[in-house]
Short mmCIF file of C-alpha atoms in Angstrom, two decimals:
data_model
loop_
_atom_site.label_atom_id
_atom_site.label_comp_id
_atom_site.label_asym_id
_atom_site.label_seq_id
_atom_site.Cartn_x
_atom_site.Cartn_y
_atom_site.Cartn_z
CA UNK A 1 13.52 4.68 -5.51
CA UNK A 2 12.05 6.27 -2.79
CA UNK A 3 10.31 4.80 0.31
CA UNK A 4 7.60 4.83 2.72
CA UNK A 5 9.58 5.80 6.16
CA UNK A 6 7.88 3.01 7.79
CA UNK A 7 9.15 1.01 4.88
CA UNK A 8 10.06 -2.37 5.98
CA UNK A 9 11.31 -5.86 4.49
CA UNK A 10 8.99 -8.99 5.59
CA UNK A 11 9.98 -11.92 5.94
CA UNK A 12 8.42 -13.93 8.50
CA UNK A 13 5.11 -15.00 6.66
CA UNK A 14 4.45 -18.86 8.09
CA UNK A 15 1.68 -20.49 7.01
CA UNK A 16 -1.27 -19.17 8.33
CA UNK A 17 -2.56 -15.93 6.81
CA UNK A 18 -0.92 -12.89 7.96
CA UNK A 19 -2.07 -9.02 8.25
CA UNK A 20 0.92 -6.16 7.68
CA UNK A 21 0.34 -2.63 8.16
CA UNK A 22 2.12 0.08 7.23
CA UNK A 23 1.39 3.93 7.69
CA UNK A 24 1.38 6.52 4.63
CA UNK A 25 1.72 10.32 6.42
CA UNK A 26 2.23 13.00 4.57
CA UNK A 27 3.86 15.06 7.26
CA UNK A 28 6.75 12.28 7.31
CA UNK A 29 7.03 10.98 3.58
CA UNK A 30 5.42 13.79 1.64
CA UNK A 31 3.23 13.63 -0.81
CA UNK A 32 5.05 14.16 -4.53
CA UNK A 33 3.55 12.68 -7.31
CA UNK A 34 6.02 9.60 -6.88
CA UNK A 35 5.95 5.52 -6.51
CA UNK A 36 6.65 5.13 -2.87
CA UNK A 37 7.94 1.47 -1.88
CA UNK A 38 5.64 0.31 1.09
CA UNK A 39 6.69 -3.38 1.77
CA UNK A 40 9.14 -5.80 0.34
CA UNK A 41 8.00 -9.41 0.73
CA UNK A 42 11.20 -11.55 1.09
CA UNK A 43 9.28 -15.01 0.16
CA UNK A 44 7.16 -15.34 -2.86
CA UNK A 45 3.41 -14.94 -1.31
CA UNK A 46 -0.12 -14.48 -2.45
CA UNK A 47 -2.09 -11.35 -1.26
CA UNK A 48 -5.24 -12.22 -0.34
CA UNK A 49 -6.92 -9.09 0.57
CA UNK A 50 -5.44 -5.17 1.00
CA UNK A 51 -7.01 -1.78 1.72
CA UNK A 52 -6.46 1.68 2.77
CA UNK A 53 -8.00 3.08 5.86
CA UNK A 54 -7.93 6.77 5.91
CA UNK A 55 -6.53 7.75 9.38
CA UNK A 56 -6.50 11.67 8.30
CA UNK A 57 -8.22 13.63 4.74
CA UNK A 58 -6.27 13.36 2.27
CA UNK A 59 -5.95 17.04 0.06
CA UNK A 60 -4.35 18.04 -2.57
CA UNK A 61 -3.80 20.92 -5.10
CA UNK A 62 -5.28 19.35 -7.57
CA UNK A 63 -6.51 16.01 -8.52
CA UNK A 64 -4.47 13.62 -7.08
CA UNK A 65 -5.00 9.81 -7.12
CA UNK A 66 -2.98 7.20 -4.35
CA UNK A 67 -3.48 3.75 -5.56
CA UNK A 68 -1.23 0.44 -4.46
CA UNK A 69 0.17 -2.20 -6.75
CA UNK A 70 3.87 -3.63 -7.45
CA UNK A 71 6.42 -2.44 -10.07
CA UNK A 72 5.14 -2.21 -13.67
CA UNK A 73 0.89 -2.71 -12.24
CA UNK A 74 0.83 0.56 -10.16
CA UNK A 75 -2.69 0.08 -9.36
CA UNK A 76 -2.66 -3.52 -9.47
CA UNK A 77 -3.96 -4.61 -5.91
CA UNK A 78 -6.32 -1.03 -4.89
CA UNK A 79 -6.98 0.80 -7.81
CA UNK A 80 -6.53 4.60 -8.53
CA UNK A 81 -8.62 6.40 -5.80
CA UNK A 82 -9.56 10.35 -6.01
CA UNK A 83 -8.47 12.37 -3.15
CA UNK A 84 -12.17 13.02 -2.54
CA UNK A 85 -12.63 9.69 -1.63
CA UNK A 86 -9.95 9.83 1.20
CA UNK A 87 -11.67 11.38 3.82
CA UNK A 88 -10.98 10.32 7.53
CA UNK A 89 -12.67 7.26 8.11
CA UNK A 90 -13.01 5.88 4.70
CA UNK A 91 -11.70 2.24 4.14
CA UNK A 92 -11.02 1.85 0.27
CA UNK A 93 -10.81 -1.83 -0.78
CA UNK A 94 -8.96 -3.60 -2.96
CA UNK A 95 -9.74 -5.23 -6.75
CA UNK A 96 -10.85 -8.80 -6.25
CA UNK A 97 -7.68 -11.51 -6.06
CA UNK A 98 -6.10 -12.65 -9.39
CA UNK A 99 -2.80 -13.32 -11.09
CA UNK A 100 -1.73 -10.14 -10.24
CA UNK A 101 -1.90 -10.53 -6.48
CA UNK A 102 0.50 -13.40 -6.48
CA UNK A 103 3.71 -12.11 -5.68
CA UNK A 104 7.89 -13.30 -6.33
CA UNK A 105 10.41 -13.59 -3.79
CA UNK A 106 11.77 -9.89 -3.19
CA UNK A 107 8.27 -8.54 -4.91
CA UNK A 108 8.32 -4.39 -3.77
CA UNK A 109 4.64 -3.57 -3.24
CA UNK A 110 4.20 0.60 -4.04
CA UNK A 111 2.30 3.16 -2.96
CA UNK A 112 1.62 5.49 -6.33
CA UNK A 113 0.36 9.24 -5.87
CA UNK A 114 -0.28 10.69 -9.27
CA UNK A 115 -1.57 13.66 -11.09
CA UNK A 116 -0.87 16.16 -8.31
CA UNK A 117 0.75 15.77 -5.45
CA UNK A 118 -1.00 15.41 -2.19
CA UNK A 119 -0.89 18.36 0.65
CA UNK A 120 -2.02 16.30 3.54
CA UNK A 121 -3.05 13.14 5.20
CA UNK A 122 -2.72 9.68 6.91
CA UNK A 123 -3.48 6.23 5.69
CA UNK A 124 -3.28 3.12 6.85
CA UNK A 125 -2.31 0.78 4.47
CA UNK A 126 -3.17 -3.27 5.88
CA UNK A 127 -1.93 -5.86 3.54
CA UNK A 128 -3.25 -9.78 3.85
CA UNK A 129 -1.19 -12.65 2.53
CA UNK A 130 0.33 -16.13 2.34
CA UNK A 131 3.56 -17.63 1.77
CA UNK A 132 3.51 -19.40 -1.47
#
């Protein structure tokens, strides 16, 4: 499975809510139509909240879509955006929290470009959770 080069394992989540953020650029990890791990969360946790903020526009050659999720619910936590959407400045939210956003021990939260591959651009992706 590929990975986010700022990819990292996280493991110090105490009990107070914490913020992660990691960095999508496509001039570092590309932009294939792939699943891209972004975080692994070491302790089972609950996210409370997660969005991208578009650092740079996001183009593509066709119609690509970047959403975030976990293994087997790629768009589970911010669903399936349009590269149109991703222009610089634009914070995309994510769904409301459910079952879905509670997470296991070693739970891989993914990055998923589909459709066409994205050509360009920078997003911040900022992840809020709890340790279970």
């Amino acid at each position: 499975m590929a990975s986010l080069a700022k990819y990292r394992e996280h493991s110090s989540l105490g009990g107070d809510k914490e913020i992660i953020e990691i960095v999508y650029d496509f001039a570092v990890d590309d932009g294939a139509v792939a699943a891209l791990d972004v975080l692994k969360l070491k302790q089972a946790s609950i996210i409370t909240s997660c969005y991208f903020v578009v650092q740079t526009t996001c183009t593509s050659g066709g119609s690509a879509t970047v959403s975030l999720g976990k293994s087997g619910d790629a768009a589970g936590l911010i669903a399936a955006t349009a590269v149109a959407s991703l222009t610089a400045g634009a914070v995309i939210y994510g769904s409301a929290p459910d079952a879905s956003n509670t997470m296991a021990a070693d739970a891989i939260i993914q990055m998923d470009t589909a459709v066409a591959a994205l050509t360009a651009g920078k997003i911040k992706i900022v992840i809020e959770c709890l340790k279970q």
